Amino acid sequence: MRLEPREAPSLLVTITYPALAILVVLVFAGFLVSLSGANPFSVFGLVVKGAAGSQFALFETLTRATPLIFTGLAAAVAFRAKLWNIGAEAQLYMGAVATVVFGTGLLPLPAPILIPILLIVAALAGALTLLGPTFLKVRFGVDEVVTTLLLNFIVILFVSLLLEGPLKDPMGMGWPQTKKVIVEAQLPKLIQGKRLHFGFLLALIAAVTVWIINTRTALGYEMKAVGFNPRAARFAGMKVDRVMLKTALLSGGLAGLAGLSEVAGLKGNLTLDLSPGFGYAGIVVAMLALLHPLGVVAAAIFVAGIFVGADAMSRSAQVPSYIAQVMVASALLAMVTAVMFTRYRLRWK
Amino acid sequence: MDALELLFSASLWAAAIRIASPLIFATLGELISERAGVLNLGIEGIMTVGAFAGWFTVYQGGDLWLGVLVAALAGAAFGLLHAVLVVPLGLSQHVTGIGITLFAASLTYYIYRLAFPEVTSPPKIEPFQPWPVPILSDIPFFGEALFRQTPLTYLAFIAAGLVGWFLYRTPAGLAVRTAGENPAAVEAQGIDVTRVRMLAVVAGSALMGIGGAFLTLSAFNSFYFEMVNGRGWIAIALVVFGSWRPGKALLGAVLFAAFDAYQLRLQQLAGAFVPYQIFLMLPYALSILALIVMSRRAAYPRALMIPYRKGER
């Protein structure tokens, strides 16, 4: 058995394999659902209805997609340069910490000034969180996968420490949570009376910006070259280490904005359950989008739809809501396999 | 008792050996896989599967050792999935590994919730009891620290010896090591690189599964969400720390665990002055520190993470 590169994959091939991947995920999920005694077909109907069946559901899906666009972009930017940032979760929380430090009354400024400042400090906090592991990678050759993963645990404990100490809301009835951000720091709602907020628009702007950086700037070209072949990039005169550090700033900054958007746009304050794994789901989003920044938006909405839909379904059909995470994770594995088969042909000999 | 005295107490070292046990299994598993040239980031998820599979088997009335076996098989199954995707198909080992971790952990949680829809505190099982080794357990200090452990701990140490013997004293072990250094040389010997790598990943994943099962069958007596708690990632750091050698990795795991046991006790001494989160951070911070110190002279298997295609150089 061996793999043989396809010369130019036909349109049929490019569509067939990803479609097969989705089918495999659906059949597998259907099997798991049937284990719970529910009817898979009606359950999938409930998922779709819960995710997009009403105006409320649709807005809920877009609200959930907002942090996923940011963390998906963070992963996509980094992975493109082969910087394995698995620490978007930590960067998200540090962005959230920066938001509450500066947004809960420290800077009594009007919204048009305060919100841009918060954007900067949150992005900076996320960026610096990834800068450490990246520095260790380029300077000492320390594998960034393990350091970024371990930092996720450290940062969560750090946030827990802050929530029980310096950042604890004295009026919080003893709950480990911060004060609410002041009114001027809140991101406005996109539609009156809905949960969907300005953060979604920011996420779209971020996606377009990354797309422009990728396709129209020297940095975008360098990031791609470094990811494709670092040795050749170095030979071509690129400062590979510096490109890596810039990539880290961009990637970590984007993940930091996810934290800002959740705090200032949705929750109002920081608690330990701010992110139910948005950082990890961002990796899936980026891979489903094949690391394309505009694809990230679509993939994030798709993944958010599965989560929101599965939550609604699980309430009405008694199927554990973990089914959403299983679907998302198996979609990742199925999709990377499918993409491989669009590029290679399997030969038995 | 002051902070220094603590270091010389047998109970500290007994705890260290206990805490080290799951890490030893996991580190050995990752080591075999990486020695054959395959990074296995599925480790955290595979340990979760092992923890659940072992516990659930015993909860269903199975024998404790049957639980260990089932955990190993469950780990091996997910290892096989990883192996198929990254060895013959050559997918990115990073992405696939993370995917396996997410998939294995979420599938475990789903099945757990299916089996126990409403419970908040999961049912307990009767775990492995300490089994004092006759005569040896009577040695002062060492007896208490080393030889009054549960059988799975002894198995961890035996496994380290076996893995060392296998890698350095058997032809198959040589093939595994060469597959991670120079796969073309393995092929030149007429051995199938793909098969060697896949077997190494599967066997390593079985060990990871047992490492997970240690948590439910020996350390705690029940299954909890997030109970693996980064131990898989720490094992990956320990492989680097041990320079891909079973003996050094074993030593690293014990030192690490001694530090962990020590901070748990310090926490009781100094908990009033220092927030407990600082102590909980220390193991992860120590892992990063160990990586920094060791990475400078780390001799990675040269073909690690490089897919091998037959006939290509």
XYZ file of C-alpha atoms in Angstrom, chain B residues 1-7 9 12 261-276 279:
26
model
C 7.829 18.940 61.354
C 9.718 21.520 59.348
C 10.222 21.727 55.602
C 13.606 20.029 55.589
C 12.700 17.165 57.896
C 9.852 16.349 55.532
C 12.307 15.379 52.822
C 10.291 11.013 55.860
C 6.901 11.365 51.531
C 4.397 14.985 47.051
C 6.633 17.557 48.741
C 4.577 20.515 47.564
C 1.406 18.812 48.811
C 2.960 18.657 52.280
C 4.405 22.155 52.078
C 0.921 23.301 51.232
C -0.193 22.129 54.654
C 2.735 23.884 56.310
C 2.574 27.168 54.407
C -0.981 27.115 53.103
C -1.959 29.951 55.373
C 0.545 32.346 53.803
C 0.744 31.225 50.182
C -2.353 30.728 48.009
C -2.898 27.036 47.256
C 1.441 25.051 44.858
